[in-house]
Structures are given as structure tokens and as C-alpha cells.
Tab-separated table of C-alpha atoms and ligand atoms in Angstrom:
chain	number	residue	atom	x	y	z
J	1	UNK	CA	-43.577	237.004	-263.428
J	2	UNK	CA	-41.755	234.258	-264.570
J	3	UNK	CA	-39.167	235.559	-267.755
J	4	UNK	CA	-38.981	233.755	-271.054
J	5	UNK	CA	-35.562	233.673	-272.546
J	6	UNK	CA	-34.931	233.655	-276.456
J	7	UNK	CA	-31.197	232.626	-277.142
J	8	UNK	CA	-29.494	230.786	-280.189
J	9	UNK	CA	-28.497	227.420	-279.690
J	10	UNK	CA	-26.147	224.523	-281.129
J	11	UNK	CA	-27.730	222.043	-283.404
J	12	UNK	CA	-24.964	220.762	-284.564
J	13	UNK	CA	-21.307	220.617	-284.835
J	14	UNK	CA	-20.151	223.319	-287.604
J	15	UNK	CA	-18.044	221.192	-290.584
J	16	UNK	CA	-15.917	224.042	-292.173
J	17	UNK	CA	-17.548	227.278	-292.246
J	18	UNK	CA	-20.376	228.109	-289.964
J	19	UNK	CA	-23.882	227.752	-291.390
J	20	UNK	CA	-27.210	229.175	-290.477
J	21	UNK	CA	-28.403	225.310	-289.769
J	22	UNK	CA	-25.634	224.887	-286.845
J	23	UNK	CA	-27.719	226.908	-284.560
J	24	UNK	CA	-31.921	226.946	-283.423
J	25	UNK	CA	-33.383	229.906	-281.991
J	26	UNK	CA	-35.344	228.969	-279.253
J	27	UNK	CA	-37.475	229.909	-276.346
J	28	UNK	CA	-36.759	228.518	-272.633
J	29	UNK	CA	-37.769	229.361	-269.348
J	30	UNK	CA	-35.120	231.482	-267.029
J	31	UNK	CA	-33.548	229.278	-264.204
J	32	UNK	CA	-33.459	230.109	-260.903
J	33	UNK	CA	-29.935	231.467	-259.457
J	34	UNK	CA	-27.789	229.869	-257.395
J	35	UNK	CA	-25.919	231.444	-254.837
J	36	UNK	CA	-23.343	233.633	-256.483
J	37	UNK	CA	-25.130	234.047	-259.817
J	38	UNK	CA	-26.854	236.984	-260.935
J	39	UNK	CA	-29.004	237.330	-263.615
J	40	UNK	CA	-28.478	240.031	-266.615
J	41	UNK	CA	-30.577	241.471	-269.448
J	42	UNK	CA	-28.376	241.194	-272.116
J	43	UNK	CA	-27.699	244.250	-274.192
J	44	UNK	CA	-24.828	244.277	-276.231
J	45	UNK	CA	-23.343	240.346	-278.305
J	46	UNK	CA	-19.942	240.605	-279.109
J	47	UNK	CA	-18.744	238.573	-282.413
J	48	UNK	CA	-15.508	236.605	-282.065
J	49	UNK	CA	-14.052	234.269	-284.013
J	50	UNK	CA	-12.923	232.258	-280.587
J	51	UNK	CA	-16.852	231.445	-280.766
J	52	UNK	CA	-15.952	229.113	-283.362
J	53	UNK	CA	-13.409	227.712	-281.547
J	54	UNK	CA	-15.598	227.039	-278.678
J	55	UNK	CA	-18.186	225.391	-280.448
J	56	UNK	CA	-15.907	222.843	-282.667
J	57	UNK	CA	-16.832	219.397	-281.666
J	58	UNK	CA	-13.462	218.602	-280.624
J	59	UNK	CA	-12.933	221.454	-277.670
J	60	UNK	CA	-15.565	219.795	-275.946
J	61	UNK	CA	-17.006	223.153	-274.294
J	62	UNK	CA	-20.598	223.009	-275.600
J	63	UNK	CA	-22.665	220.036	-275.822
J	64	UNK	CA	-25.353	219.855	-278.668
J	65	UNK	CA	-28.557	221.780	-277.356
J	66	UNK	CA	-26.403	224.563	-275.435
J	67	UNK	CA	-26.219	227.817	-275.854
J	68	UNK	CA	-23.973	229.284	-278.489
J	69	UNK	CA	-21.104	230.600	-276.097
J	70	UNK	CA	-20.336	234.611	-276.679
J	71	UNK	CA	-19.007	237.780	-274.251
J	72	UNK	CA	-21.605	239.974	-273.641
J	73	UNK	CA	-22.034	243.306	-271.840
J	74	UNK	CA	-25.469	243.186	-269.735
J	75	UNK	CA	-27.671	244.908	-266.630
J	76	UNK	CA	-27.833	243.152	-263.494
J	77	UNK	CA	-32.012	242.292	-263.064
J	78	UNK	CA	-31.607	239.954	-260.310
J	79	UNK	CA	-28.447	238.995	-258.169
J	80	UNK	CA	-27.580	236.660	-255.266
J	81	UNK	CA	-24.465	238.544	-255.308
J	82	UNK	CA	-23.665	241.394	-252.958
J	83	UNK	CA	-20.628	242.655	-255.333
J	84	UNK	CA	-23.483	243.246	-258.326
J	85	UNK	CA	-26.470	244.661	-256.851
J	86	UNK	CA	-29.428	244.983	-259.753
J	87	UNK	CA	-28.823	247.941	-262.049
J	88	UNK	CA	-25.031	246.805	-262.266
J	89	UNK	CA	-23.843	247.245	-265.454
J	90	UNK	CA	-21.180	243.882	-266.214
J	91	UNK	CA	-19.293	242.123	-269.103
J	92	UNK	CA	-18.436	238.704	-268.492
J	93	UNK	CA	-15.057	237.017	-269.516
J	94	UNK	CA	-15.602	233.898	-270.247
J	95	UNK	CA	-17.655	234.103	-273.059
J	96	UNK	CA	-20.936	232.620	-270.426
J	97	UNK	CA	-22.843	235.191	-271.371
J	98	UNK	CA	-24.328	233.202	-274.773
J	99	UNK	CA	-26.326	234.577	-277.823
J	100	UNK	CA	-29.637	235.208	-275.516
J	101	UNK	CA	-31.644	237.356	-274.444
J	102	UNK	CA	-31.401	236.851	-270.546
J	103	UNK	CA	-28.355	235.214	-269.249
J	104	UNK	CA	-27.310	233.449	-265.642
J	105	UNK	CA	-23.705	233.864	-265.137
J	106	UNK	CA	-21.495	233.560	-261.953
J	107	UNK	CA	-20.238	237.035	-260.372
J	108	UNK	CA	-17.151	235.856	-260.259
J	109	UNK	CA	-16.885	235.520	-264.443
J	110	UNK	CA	-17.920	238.985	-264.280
J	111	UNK	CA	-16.081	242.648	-264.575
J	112	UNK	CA	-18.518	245.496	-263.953
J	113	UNK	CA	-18.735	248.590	-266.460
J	114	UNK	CA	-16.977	251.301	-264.602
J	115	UNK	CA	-17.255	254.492	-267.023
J	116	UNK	CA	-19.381	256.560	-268.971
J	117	UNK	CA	-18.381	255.294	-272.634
J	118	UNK	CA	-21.181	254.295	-274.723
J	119	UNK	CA	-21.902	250.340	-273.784
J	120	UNK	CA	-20.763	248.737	-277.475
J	121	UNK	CA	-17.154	249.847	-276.609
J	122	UNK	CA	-17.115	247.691	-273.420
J	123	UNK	CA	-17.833	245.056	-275.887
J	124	UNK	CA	-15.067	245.883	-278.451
J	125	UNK	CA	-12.596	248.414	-277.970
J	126	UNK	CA	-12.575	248.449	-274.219
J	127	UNK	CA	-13.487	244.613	-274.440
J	128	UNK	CA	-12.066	241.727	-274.775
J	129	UNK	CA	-10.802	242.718	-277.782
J	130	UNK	CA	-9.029	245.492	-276.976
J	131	UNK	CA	-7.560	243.926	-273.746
J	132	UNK	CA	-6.223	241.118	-276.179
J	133	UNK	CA	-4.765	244.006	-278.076
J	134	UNK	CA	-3.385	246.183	-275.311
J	135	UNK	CA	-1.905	242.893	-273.626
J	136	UNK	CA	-0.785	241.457	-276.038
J	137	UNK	CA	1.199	243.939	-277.593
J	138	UNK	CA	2.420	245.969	-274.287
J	139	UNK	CA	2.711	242.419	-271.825
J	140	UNK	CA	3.760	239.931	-274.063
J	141	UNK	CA	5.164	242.037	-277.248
J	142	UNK	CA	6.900	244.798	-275.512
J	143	UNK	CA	7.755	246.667	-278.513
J	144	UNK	CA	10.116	250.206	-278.411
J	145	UNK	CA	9.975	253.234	-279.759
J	146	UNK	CA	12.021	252.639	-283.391
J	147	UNK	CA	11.440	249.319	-283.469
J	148	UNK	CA	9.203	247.187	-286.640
J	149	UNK	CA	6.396	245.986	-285.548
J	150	UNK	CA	4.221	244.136	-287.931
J	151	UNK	CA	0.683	243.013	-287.296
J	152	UNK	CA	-1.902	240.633	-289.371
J	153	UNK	CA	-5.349	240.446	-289.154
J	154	UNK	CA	-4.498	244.559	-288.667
J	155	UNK	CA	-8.058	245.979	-289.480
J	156	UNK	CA	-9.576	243.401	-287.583
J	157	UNK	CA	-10.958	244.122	-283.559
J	158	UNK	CA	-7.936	242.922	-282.063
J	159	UNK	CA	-5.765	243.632	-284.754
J	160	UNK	CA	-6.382	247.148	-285.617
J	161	UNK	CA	-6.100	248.060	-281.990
J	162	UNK	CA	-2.972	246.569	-281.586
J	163	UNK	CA	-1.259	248.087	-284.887
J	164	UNK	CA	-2.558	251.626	-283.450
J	165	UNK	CA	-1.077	250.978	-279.624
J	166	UNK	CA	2.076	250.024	-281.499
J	167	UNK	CA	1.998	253.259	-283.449
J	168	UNK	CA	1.067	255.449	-280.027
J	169	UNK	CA	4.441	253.612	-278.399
J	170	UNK	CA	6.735	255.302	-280.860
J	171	UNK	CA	7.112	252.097	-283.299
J	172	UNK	CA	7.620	251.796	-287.051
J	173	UNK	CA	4.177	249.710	-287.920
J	174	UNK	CA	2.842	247.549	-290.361
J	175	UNK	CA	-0.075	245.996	-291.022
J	176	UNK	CA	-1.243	243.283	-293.600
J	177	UNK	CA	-5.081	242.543	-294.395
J	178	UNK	CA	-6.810	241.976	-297.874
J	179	UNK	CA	-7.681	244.460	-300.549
J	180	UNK	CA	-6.740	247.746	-301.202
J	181	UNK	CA	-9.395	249.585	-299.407
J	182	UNK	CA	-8.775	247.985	-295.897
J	183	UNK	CA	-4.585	248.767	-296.778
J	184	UNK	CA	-5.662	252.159	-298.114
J	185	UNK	CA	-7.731	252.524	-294.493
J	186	UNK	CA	-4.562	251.215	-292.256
J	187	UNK	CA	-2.570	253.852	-294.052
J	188	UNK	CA	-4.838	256.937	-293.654
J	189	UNK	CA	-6.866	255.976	-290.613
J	190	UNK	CA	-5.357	253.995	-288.584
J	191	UNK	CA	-2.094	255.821	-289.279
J	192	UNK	CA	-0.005	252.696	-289.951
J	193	UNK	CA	3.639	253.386	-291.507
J	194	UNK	CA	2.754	250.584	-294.549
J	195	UNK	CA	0.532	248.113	-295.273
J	196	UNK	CA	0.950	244.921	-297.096
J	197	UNK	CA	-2.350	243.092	-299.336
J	198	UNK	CA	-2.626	239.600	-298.684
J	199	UNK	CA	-4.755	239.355	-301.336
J	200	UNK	CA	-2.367	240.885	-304.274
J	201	UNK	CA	1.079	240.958	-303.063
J	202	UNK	CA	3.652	238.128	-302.026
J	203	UNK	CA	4.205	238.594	-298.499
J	204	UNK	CA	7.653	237.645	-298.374
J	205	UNK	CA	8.347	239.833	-300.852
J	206	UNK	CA	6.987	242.694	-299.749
J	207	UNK	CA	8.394	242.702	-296.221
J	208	UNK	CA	11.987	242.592	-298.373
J	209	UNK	CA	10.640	245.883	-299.711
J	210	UNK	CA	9.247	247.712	-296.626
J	211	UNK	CA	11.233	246.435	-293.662
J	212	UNK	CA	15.082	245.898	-295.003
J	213	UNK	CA	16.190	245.621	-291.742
J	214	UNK	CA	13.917	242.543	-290.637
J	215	UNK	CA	10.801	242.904	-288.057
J	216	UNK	CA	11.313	243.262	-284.553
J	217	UNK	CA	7.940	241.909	-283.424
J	218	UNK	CA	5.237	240.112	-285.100
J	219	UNK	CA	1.543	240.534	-283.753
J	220	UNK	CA	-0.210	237.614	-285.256
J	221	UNK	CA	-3.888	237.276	-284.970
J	222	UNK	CA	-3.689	234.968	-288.798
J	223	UNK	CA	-0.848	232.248	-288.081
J	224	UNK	CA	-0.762	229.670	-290.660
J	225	UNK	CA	0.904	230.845	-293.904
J	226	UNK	CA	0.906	234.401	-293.125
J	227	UNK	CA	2.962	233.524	-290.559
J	228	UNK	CA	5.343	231.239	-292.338
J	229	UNK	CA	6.099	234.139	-294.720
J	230	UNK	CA	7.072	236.098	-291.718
J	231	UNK	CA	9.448	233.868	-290.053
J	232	UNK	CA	12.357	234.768	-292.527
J	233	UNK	CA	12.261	238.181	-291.906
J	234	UNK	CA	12.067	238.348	-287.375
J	235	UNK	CA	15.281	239.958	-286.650
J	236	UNK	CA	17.735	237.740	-284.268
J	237	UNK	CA	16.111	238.069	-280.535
J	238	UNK	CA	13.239	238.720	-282.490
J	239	UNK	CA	9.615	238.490	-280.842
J	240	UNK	CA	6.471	236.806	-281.591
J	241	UNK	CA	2.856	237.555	-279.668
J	242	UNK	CA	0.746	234.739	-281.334
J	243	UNK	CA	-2.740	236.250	-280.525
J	244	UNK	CA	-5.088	233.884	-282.627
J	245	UNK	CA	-4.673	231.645	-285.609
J	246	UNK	CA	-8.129	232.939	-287.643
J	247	UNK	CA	-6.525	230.867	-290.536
J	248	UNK	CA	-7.188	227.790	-289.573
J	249	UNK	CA	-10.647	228.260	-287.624
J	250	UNK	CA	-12.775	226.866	-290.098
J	251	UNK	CA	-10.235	224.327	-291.899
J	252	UNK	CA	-12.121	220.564	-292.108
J	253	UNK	CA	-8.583	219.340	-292.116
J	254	UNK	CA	-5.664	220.591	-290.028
J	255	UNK	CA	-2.668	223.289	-291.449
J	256	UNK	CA	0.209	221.781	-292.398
J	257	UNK	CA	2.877	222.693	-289.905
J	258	UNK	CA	5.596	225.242	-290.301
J	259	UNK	CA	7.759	224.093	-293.098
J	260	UNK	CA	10.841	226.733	-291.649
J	261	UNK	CA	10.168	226.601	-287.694
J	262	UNK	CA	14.055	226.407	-287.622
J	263	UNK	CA	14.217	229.709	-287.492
J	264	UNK	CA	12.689	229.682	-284.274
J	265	UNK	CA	16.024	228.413	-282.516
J	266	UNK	CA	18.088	229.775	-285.190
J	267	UNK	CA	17.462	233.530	-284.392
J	268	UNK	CA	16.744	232.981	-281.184
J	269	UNK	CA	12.890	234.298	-281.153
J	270	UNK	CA	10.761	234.857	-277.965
J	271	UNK	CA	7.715	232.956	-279.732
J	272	UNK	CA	4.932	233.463	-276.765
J	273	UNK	CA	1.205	232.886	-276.536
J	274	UNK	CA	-1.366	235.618	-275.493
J	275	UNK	CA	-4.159	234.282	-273.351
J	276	UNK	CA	-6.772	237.205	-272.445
J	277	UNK	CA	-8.293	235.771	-270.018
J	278	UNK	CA	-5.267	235.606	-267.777
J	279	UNK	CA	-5.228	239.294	-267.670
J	280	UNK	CA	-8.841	239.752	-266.114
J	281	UNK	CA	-7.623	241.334	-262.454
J	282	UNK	CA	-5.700	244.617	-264.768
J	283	UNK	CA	-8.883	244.635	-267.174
J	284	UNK	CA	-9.618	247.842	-265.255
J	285	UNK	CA	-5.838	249.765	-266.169
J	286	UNK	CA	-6.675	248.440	-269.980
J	287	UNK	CA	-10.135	249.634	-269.848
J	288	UNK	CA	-8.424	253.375	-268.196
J	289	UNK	CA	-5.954	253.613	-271.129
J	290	UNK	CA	-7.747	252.542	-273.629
J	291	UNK	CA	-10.600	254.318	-273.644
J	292	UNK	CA	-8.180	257.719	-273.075
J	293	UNK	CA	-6.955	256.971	-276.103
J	294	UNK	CA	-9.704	256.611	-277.701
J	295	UNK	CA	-11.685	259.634	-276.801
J	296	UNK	CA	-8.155	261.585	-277.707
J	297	UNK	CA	-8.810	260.506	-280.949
J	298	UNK	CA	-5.444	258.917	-280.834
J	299	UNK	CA	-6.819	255.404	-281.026
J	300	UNK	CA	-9.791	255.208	-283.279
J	301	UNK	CA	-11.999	252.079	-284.100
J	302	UNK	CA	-14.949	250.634	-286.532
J	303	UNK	CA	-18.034	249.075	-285.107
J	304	UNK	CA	-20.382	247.211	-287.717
J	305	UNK	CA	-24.036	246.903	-285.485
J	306	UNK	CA	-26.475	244.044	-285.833
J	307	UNK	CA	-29.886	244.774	-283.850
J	308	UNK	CA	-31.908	241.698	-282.689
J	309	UNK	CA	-30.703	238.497	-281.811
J	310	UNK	CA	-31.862	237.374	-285.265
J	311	UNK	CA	-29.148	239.109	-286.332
J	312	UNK	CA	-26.604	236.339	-285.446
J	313	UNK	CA	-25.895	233.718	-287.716
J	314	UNK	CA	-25.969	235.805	-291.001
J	315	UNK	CA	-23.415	238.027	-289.116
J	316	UNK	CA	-21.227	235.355	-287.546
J	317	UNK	CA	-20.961	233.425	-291.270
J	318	UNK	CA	-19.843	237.106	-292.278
J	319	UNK	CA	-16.889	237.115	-289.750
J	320	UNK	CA	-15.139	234.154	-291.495
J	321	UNK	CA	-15.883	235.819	-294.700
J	322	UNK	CA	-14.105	239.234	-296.294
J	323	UNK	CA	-15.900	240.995	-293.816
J	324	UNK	CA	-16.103	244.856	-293.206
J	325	UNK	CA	-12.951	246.602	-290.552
J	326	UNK	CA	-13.525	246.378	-287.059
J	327	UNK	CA	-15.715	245.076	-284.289
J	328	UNK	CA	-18.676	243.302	-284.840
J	329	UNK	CA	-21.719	243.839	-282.340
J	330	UNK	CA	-25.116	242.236	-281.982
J	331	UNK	CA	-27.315	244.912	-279.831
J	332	UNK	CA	-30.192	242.728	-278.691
J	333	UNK	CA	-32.619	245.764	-278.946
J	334	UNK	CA	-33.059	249.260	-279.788
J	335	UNK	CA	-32.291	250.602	-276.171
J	336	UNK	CA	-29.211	248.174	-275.948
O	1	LIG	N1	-5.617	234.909	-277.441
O	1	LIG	C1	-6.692	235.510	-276.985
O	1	LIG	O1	-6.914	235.586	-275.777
O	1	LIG	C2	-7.621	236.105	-278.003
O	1	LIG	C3	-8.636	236.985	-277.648
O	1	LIG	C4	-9.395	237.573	-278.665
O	1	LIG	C5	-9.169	237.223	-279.989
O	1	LIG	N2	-8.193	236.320	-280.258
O	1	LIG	C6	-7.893	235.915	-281.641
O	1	LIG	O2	-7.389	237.040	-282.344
O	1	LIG	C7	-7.708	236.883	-283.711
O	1	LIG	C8	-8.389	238.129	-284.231
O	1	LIG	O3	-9.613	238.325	-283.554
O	1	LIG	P1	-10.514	239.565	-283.925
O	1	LIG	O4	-11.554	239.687	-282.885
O	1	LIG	O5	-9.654	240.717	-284.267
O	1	LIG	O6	-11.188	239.040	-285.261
O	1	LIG	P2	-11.795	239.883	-286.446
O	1	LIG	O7	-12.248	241.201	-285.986
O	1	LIG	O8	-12.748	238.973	-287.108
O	1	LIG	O9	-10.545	240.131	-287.402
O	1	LIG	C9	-9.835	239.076	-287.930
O	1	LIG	C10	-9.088	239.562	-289.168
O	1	LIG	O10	-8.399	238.440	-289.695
O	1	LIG	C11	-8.512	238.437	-291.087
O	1	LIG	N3	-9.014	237.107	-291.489
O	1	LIG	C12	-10.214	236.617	-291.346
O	1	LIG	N4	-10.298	235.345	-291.800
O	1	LIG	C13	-9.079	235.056	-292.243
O	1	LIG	C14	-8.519	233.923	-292.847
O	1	LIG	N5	-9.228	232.801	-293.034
O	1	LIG	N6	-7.257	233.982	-293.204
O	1	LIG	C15	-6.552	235.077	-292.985
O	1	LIG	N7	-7.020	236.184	-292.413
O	1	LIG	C16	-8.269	236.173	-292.036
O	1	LIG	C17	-9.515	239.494	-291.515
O	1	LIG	O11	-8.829	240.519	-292.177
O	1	LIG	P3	-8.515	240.478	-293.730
O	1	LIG	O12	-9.801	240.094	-294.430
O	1	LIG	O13	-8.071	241.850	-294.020
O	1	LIG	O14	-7.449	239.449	-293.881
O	1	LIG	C18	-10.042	240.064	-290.229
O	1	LIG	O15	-10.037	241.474	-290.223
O	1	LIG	C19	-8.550	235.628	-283.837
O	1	LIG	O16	-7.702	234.590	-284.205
O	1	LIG	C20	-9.071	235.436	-282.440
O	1	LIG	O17	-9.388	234.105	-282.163
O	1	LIG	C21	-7.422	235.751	-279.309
């Protein structure tokens, strides 16, 4: 019986923040695989703002007419794979998955599911955004017990995961996001040492006030000016994990660049780059810890669920927007 796939597609280039009119729903037939390909059932859509980034004219990644890129967690339903026989359970890591129903994707962009955890965390928590988080911060950040770390963007996925690995390492944390309810929640959920609102207080000014003796490493998911009011305060042989730059995703024109990147040299900073997908062969020793902590209760997370596919642009325009703490899902059905 030949399958007929519904997915979301690009119509056209997004100009500043996403719209519903960037993308078509549409109906297609399923190819055929290729050697090496296996086809899933999609179940669970993960929401990332690196979407965005992959659909922007300039990266050149997705003509007009493709399918909207996303990661996705799916069931193997055909395979001309021998290393994901059908009934596999797989999340794919390069985002080839798509907003669709049924989706082709090469074994070899795949991870299988290993575990018992319900399937959304393998799309959050235990996904890519938690291996950006638990990377990030214990690869490229390092931090030690007694040290400041301070994290932006800290109730988002990555974010929020990070601040709390920080926290489990021993480390004085702090997070900044917007509003008093999402600082309130760092404080008493997430169990954060401070919080700083973007939204109401000078950030500069209130990193005088809560960390007097400078940060020892800055988890940045925000960049921009957030992170030009940090700069001042990195301690000398201070560190820097730049993990995204959400603050400049939908900008029609480009930031300004760092008015003070002296202080780069000047205190000597280690100012490196996290890139999750070069951490794919340990995704497994993530996945292991992470989800320990997590059913511990020592690392706890948020997940806001869309159900359909229809569910997709009015919940991708809400990403870029003051949108709720945590991950963001699509679950293509009820059973997903
Ligand atoms: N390097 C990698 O391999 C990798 C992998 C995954 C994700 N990332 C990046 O990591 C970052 C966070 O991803 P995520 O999945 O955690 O996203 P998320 O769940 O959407 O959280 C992002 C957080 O950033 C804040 N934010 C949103 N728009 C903003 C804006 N315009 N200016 C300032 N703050 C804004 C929001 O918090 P407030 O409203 O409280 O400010 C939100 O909670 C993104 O930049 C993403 O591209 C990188």
C-alpha cells in the first residue's frame, strides 16, 4: 500500500520573525529507499530555534519547496539497513527528520533509543538539547566545584539543563531569563543560586551585585548584548561556551559587533564554540547520565506538548516569542 506523507514545507524565505505563510502543509507520496535509508513513522517534532537558522535564505540548506528541517524521534517501518531493523526506535541528528509525518533518513544520521524513558525526553532532555547542555558545559565549559558559572537563555531547553548540570557539579550558578516568574522558577525549581531579569534589571549591574568576584564561566545560549554585558565581569583565564546566539536569529539586519571584545585578549578568556553534532559517537554516556539525573529528581525539566503536525507554525512563531520554560514538542499523534 503505497503511504501518503503530510509534512510542512518552505514557501518562502522567513524576513524577521517566522510567519505562518513561510511554510505549506502538504501531501506527497513516500519515496522509495535507497540503500542505507530506512524509513520512520515519525512520533515525536522537536522545536529548535537552529530550525530558523537552517531555513534563512542565506545558509543555503533548504531550497524553497523542501521540507522544513527538524530532529525528530521516530519507529523504524521499513529499513534497507541491517543496524535498524523495523520496530527500531531512532532520533536522528541532523535535523533530516523534517516536520512530517513519514520521514526517509540515512542510518547513518541516526542514534537508536536505547532506554525505557518516555519518548518526548529523547527529544528534549535526553536530546539534542540536553547533549548541547551536558557538552557544552562538562566538554567545553569544564566548570569546578566553587566556581561562578552564569548561564543565559537559563529556562530555556538547553539552557535550563545546563544551569542545573552546573549546580549538580558543585558550582555557584546563575541564570538570567525575562520576568519574574521564569527568575522566581530558576530560583525554586531549578535550584539556581540567583537569577538575574533581563527584562527589569541592568545586567551589568546586577552581576556587580551577585558575583563580586567576577564569573568564572559564561554559558551563553543569547550572545549579542547579553553577552556584551558579561564580558566585563569573566574573571582573568576566564571561560566562555558560546552555545547559540538566539538574539540575533530573527534580526533583518545583522548585530552590531562587540563594542569591548578587548577583553577577550585582555583577560586572557578561553572563548570556544559548542557544536552538538560533533559529539554524536558519546550521545549514548549523555543519554546514561542524563536521564539518571533526571529520574533522581536531581535534574528536572518542562515540556510544553503540541499534538498534530498542525500544531507547528503557531508553536514555532511562539519560540521566538516570550515563550513558556522548557522544551517544546510537536507529538504527531495521540499514540506518539
Ligand atoms: N551549538 C549547538 O550545537 C546547539 C544545539 C542546540 C541549541 N543551540 C542553541 O542554543 C540556544 C538555546 O536553544 P534552546 O533549545 O534552549 O532554545 P529555547 O528552549 O527556545 O530557549 C531559548 C531561551 O532564550 C531566550 N530567548 C529567546 N529569544 C530571545 C531573544 N530574542 N533574545 C534573548 N533571549 C531570548 C528565552 O528565554 P527568556 O525569554 O527568559 O529570555 C528562551 O528561554 C539557541 O541559540 C540554539 O540555537 C545550539
Amino acid at each position: 500500500m503505497e503511504l501518503i506523507n503530510q509534512r510542512w514545507t518552505l514557501s518562502r524565505y522567513p524576513a524577521g520573525l517566522p510567519s505562518e505563510d513561510d511554510f505549506r502543509f502538504e501531501t506527497a507520496a513516500v519515496p522509495e529507499l535507497a540503500d542505507g535509508e530506512v524509513l520512520l513513522a515519525v512520533r515525536i517534532v522537536s522545536l529548535d530555534p537552529g530550525q530558523r537558522f537552517l531555513i534563512e535564505e542565506a545558509a543555503g540548506m533548504v531550497p524553497l519547496g523542501g521540507v522544513v528541517p527538524a530532529w525528530i524521534v521516530g519507529e523504524v517501518i521499513a529499513s534497507r539497513s541491517p543496524d535498524y531493523p523495523i520496530g527500531t526506535l531512532a532520533r536522528d541528528v541532523m535535523a533530516q527528520g523534517g516536520v512530517q509525518r513519514y520521514s526517509v533518513v540515512k542510518a547513518t544520521d541516526l542514534v537508536p533509543v536505547r532506554g525505557d524513558a518516555p519518548l518526548s525526553w529523547y527529544a528534549g532532555a535526553l536530546g539534542m538539547s540536553g547533549q548541547t547542555a551536558y557538552f557544552g558545559l562538562l566538554d567545553v565549559g569544564r566548570p569546578l566545584a566553587g566556581e561562578t558559572v552564569l548561564v543565559s537563555g537559563a529556562t530555556g531547553a538547553v539552557g535550563s539543563i545546563a544551569a542545573q548540570i552546573a549546580r549538580i557539579k558543585g558550582a555557584r550558578v546563575v541564570g538570567i531569563a525575562r520576568g519574574t516568574e521564569k527568575t522566581q522558577r530558576l530560583i525554586d525549581d531549578f535550584r539556581l543560586d540567583a537569577a538575574i531579569d533581563a527584562s527589569a534589571e541592568n545586567i551589568s549591574s546586577a552581576l556587580q551585585g551577585i558575583c563580586p568576584g567576577g564569573v568564572n564561566l559564561f554559558f551563553d545560549t543569547v550572545g549579542g548584548e547579553v553577552l556584551e554585558a558579561v564580558l566585563p565581569h569573566m574573571v582573568f583565564k576566564g571561560r566562555i561556551a558560546s552555545a547559540g546566539m538566539i538574539a540575533s536569529y530573527n534580526r533583518t539586519v545583522s548585530l552590531p559587533g562587540l563594542r569591548n571584545y578587548e577583553i577577550v585578549f585582555g583577560r586572557a578568556l578561553r572563548w570556544e564554540g559548542v557544536f552538538v553534532g560533533g559529539y554524536v559517537d558519546r550521545y549514548a554516556e549523555a543519554t546514561a547520565q542524563l536521564e539518571a539525573w533526571a529520574r533522581s529528581g536531581e535534574l528536572v525539566f518542562e515540556e510544553h506538548v503540541g499534538v498534530g503536525l498542525q500544531a507547528f507554525p503557531g508553536m514555532f512563531k511562539e519560540l521566538f516569542a516570550r515563550r513558556p520554560i522548557g522544551k517544546m514538542l510537536i507529538r504527531v499523534d495521540e499514540a506518539g
